PDB file of C-alpha atoms in Angstrom:
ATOM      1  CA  UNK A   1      58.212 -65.478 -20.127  1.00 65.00           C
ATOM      2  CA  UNK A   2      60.213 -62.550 -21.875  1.00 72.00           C
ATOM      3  CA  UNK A   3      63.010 -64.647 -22.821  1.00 77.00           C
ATOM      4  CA  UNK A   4      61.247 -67.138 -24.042  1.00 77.00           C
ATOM      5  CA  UNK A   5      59.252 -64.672 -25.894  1.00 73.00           C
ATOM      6  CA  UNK A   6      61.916 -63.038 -27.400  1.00 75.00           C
ATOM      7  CA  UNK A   7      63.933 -66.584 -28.603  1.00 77.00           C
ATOM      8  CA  UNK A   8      62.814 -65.891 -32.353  1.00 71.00           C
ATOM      9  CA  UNK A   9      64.129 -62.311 -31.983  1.00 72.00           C
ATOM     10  CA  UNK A  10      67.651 -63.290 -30.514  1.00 75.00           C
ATOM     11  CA  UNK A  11      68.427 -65.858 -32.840  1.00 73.00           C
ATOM     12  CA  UNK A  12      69.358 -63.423 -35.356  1.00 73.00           C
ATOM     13  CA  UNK A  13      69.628 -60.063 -33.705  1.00 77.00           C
ATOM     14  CA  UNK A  14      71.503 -58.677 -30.436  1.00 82.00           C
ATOM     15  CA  UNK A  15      68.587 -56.969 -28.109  1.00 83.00           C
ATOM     16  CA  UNK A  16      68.413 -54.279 -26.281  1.00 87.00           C
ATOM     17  CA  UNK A  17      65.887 -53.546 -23.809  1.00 88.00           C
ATOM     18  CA  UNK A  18      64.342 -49.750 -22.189  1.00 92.00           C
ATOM     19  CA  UNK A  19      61.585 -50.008 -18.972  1.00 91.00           C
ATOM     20  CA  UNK A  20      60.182 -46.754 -17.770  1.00 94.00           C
ATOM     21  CA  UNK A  21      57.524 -46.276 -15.646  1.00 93.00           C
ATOM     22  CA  UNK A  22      54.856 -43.702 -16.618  1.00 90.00           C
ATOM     23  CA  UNK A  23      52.053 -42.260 -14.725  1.00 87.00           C
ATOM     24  CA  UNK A  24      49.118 -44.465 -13.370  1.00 87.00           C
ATOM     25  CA  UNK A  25      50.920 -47.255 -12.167  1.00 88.00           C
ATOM     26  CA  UNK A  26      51.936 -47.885 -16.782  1.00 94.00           C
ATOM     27  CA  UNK A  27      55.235 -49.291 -17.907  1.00 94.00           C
ATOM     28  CA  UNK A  28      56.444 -48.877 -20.707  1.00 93.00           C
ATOM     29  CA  UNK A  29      58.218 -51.792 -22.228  1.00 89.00           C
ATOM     30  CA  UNK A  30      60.865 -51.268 -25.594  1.00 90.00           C
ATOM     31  CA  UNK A  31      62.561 -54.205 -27.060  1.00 84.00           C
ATOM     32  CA  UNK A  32      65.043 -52.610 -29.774  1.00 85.00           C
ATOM     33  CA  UNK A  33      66.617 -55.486 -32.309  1.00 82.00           C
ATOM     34  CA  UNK A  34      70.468 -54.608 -32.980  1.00 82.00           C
ATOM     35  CA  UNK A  35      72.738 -55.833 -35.742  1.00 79.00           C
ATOM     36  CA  UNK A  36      73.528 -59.283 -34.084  1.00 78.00           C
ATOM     37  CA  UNK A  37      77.590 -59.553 -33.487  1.00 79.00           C
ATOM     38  CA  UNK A  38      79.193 -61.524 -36.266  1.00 76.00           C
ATOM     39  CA  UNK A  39      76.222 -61.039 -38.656  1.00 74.00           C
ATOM     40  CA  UNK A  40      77.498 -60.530 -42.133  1.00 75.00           C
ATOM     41  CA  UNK A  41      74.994 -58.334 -43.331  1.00 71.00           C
ATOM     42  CA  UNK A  42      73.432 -54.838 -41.509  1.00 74.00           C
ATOM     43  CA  UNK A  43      69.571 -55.722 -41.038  1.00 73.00           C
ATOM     44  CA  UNK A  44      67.183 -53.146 -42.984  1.00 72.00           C
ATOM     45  CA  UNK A  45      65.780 -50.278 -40.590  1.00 73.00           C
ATOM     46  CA  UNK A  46      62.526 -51.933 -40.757  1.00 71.00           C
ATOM     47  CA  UNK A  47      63.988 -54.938 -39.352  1.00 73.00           C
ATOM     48  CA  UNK A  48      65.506 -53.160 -36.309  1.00 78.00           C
ATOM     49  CA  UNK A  49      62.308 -51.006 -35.517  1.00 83.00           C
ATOM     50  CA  UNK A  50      61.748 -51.086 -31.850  1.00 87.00           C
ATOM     51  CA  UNK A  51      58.896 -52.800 -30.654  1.00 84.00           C
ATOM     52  CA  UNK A  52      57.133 -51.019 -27.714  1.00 88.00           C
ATOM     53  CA  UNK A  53      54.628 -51.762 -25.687  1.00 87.00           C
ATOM     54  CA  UNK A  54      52.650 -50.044 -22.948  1.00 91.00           C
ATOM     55  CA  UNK A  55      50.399 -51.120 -19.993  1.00 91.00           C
ATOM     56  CA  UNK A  56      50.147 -51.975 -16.635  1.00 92.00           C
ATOM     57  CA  UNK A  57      52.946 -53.826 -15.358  1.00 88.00           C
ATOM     58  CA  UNK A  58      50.036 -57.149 -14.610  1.00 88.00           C
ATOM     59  CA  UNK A  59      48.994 -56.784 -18.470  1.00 89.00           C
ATOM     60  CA  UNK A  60      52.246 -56.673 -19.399  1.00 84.00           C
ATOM     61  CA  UNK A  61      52.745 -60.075 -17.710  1.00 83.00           C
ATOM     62  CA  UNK A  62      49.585 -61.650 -18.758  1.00 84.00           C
ATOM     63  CA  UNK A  63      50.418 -60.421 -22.571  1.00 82.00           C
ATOM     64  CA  UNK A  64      54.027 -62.228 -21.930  1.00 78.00           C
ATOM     65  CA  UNK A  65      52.198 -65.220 -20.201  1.00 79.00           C
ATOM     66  CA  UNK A  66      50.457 -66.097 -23.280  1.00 80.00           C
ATOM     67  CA  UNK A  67      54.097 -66.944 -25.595  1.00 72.00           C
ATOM     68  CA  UNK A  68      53.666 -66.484 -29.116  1.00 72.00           C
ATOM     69  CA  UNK A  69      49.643 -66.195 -28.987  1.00 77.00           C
ATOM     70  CA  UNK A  70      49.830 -62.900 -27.348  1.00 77.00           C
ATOM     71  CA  UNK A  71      50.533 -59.698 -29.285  1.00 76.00           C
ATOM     72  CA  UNK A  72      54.235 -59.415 -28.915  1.00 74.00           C
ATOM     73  CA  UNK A  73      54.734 -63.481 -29.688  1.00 72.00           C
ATOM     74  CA  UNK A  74      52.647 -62.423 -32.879  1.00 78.00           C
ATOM     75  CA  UNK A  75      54.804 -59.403 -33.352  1.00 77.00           C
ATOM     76  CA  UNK A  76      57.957 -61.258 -33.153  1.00 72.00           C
ATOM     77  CA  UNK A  77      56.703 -64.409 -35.259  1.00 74.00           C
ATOM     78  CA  UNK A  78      56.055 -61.655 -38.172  1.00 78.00           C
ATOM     79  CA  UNK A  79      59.094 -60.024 -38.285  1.00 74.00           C
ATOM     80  CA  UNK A  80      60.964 -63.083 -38.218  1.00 72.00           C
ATOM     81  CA  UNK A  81      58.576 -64.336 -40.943  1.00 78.00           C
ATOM     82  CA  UNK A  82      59.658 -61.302 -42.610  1.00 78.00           C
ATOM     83  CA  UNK A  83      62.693 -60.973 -42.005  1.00 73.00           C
ATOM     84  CA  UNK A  84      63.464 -64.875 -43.409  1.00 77.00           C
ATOM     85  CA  UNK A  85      61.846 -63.701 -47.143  1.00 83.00           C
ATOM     86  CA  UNK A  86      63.955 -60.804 -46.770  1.00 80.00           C
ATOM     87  CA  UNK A  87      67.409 -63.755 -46.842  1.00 79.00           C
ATOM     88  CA  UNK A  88      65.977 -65.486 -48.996  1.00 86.00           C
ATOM     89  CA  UNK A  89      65.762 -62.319 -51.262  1.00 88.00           C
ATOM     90  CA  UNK A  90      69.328 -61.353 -50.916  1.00 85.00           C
ATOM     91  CA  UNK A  91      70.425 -64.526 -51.465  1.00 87.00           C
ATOM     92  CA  UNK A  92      68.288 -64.973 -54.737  1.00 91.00           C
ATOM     93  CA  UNK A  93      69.636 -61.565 -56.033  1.00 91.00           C
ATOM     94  CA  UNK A  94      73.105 -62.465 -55.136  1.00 89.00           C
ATOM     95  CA  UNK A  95      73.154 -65.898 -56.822  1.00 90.00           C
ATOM     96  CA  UNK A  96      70.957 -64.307 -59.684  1.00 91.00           C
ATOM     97  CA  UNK A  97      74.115 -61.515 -60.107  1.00 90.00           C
ATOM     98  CA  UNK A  98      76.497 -63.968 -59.891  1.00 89.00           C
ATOM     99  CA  UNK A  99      74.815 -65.864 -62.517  1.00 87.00           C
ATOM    100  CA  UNK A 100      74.885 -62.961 -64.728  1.00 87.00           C
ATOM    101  CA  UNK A 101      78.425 -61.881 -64.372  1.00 85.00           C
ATOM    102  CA  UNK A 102      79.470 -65.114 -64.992  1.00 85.00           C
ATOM    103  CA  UNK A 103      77.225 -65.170 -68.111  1.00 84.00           C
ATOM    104  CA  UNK A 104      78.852 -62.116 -69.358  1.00 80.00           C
ATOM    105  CA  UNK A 105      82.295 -62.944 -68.673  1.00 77.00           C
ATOM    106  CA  UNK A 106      82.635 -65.915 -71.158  1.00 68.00           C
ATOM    107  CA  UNK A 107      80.530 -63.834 -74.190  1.00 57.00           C
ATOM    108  CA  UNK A 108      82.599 -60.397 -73.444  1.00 56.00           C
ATOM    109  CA  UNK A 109      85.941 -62.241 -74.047  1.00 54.00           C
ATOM    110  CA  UNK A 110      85.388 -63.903 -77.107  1.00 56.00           C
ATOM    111  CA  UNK A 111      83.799 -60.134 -78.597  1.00 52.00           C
ATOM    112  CA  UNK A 112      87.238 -58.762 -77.754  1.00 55.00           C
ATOM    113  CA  UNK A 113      89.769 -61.200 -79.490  1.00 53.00           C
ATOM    114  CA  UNK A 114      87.734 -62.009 -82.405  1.00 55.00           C
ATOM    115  CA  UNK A 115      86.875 -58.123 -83.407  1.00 57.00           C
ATOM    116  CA  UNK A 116      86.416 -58.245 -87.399  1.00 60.00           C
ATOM    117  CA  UNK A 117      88.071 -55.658 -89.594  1.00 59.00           C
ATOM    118  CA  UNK A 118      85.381 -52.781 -90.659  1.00 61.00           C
ATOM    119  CA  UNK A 119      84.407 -53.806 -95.199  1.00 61.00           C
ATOM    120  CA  UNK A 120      84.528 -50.910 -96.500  1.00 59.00           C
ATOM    121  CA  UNK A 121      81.415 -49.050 -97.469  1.00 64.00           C
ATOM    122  CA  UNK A 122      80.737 -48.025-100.444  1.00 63.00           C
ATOM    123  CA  UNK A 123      79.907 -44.034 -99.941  1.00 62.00           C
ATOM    124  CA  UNK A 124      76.067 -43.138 -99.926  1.00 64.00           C
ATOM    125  CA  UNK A 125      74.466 -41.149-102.612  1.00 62.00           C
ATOM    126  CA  UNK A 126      73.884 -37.936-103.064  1.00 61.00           C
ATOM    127  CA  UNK A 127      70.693 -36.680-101.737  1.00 60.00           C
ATOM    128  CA  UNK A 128      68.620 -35.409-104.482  1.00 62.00           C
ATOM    129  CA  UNK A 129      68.222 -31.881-104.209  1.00 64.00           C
ATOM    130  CA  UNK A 130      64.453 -31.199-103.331  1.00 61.00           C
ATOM    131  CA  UNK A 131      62.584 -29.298-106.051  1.00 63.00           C
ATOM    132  CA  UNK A 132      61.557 -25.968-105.480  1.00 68.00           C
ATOM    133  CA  UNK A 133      57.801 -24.970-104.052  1.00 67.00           C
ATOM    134  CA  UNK A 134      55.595 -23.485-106.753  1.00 72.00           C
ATOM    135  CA  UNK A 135      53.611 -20.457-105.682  1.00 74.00           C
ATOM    136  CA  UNK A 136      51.085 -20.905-104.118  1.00 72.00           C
ATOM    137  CA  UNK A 137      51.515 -24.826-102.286  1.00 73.00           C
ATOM    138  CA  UNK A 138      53.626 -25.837 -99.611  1.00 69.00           C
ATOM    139  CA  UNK A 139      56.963 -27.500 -99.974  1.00 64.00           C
ATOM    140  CA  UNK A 140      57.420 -30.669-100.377  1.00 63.00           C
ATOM    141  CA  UNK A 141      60.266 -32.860 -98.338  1.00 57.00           C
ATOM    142  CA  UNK A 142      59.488 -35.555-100.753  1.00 59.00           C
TER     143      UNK A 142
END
């Protein structure tokens, strides 16, 4: 039942696996998700999180019996959920950055050949000179 619990995982990640017993007859199970070999792109942390679990070796079982109804089935079914939305993400911002660079391409070239001479300007006037306070008031900027 672990294999076939863990299909959804090992389609898209290389496992690893730790078992160490504890005291009172408990196991402790940990199921670490690696960076599958051949993948093109590193997973995100959270996507490679080890997934632990800890019980008697018979609940262990039973929770393993039960497939993707039982907590680590669930588990697995969200992060590869999660981890889907997370492709589908990338991909969208990839396509939507390709989409822009090739938008800017064609309107950057164009800027650069047809650059129009600078008219001349005729020089600004002079700033009037502001008129001194009289006693008593404020200055004025105006």
């Amino acid at each position: 039942m672990l294999i076939t619990s863990l299909l959804p995982l090992l389609s898209r990640y290389s496992l690893g696996f730790d078992l160490v017993a504890g005291p009172d007859d408990t196991v402790t199970l940990t199921v670490i998700p690696r960076k599958a070999a051949g993948a093109k792109q590193a997973p995100e942390a959270s996507e490679v999180r080890p997934i632990s679990i800890t019980a008697a070796a018979g609940e262990i079982d039973a929770e393993l019996a039960k497939g993707e109804e039982g907590a680590l089935g669930q588990l697995i079914v969200a992060r590869k959920s999660l981890s889907d939305q997370l492709a589908e993400q990338r991909a969208a911002a990839e396509a939507a950055k390709t989409a822009a660079a090739s938008k800017a391409k064609p309107a950057a070239a164009p800027a650069k050949a047809a650059t129009p001479a600078p008219a001349a300007q005729p020089a600004p006037a002079a700033a009037p000179t502001p008129v001194p306070a009289k006693p008593g008031e404020p200055a004025s900027l105006w």
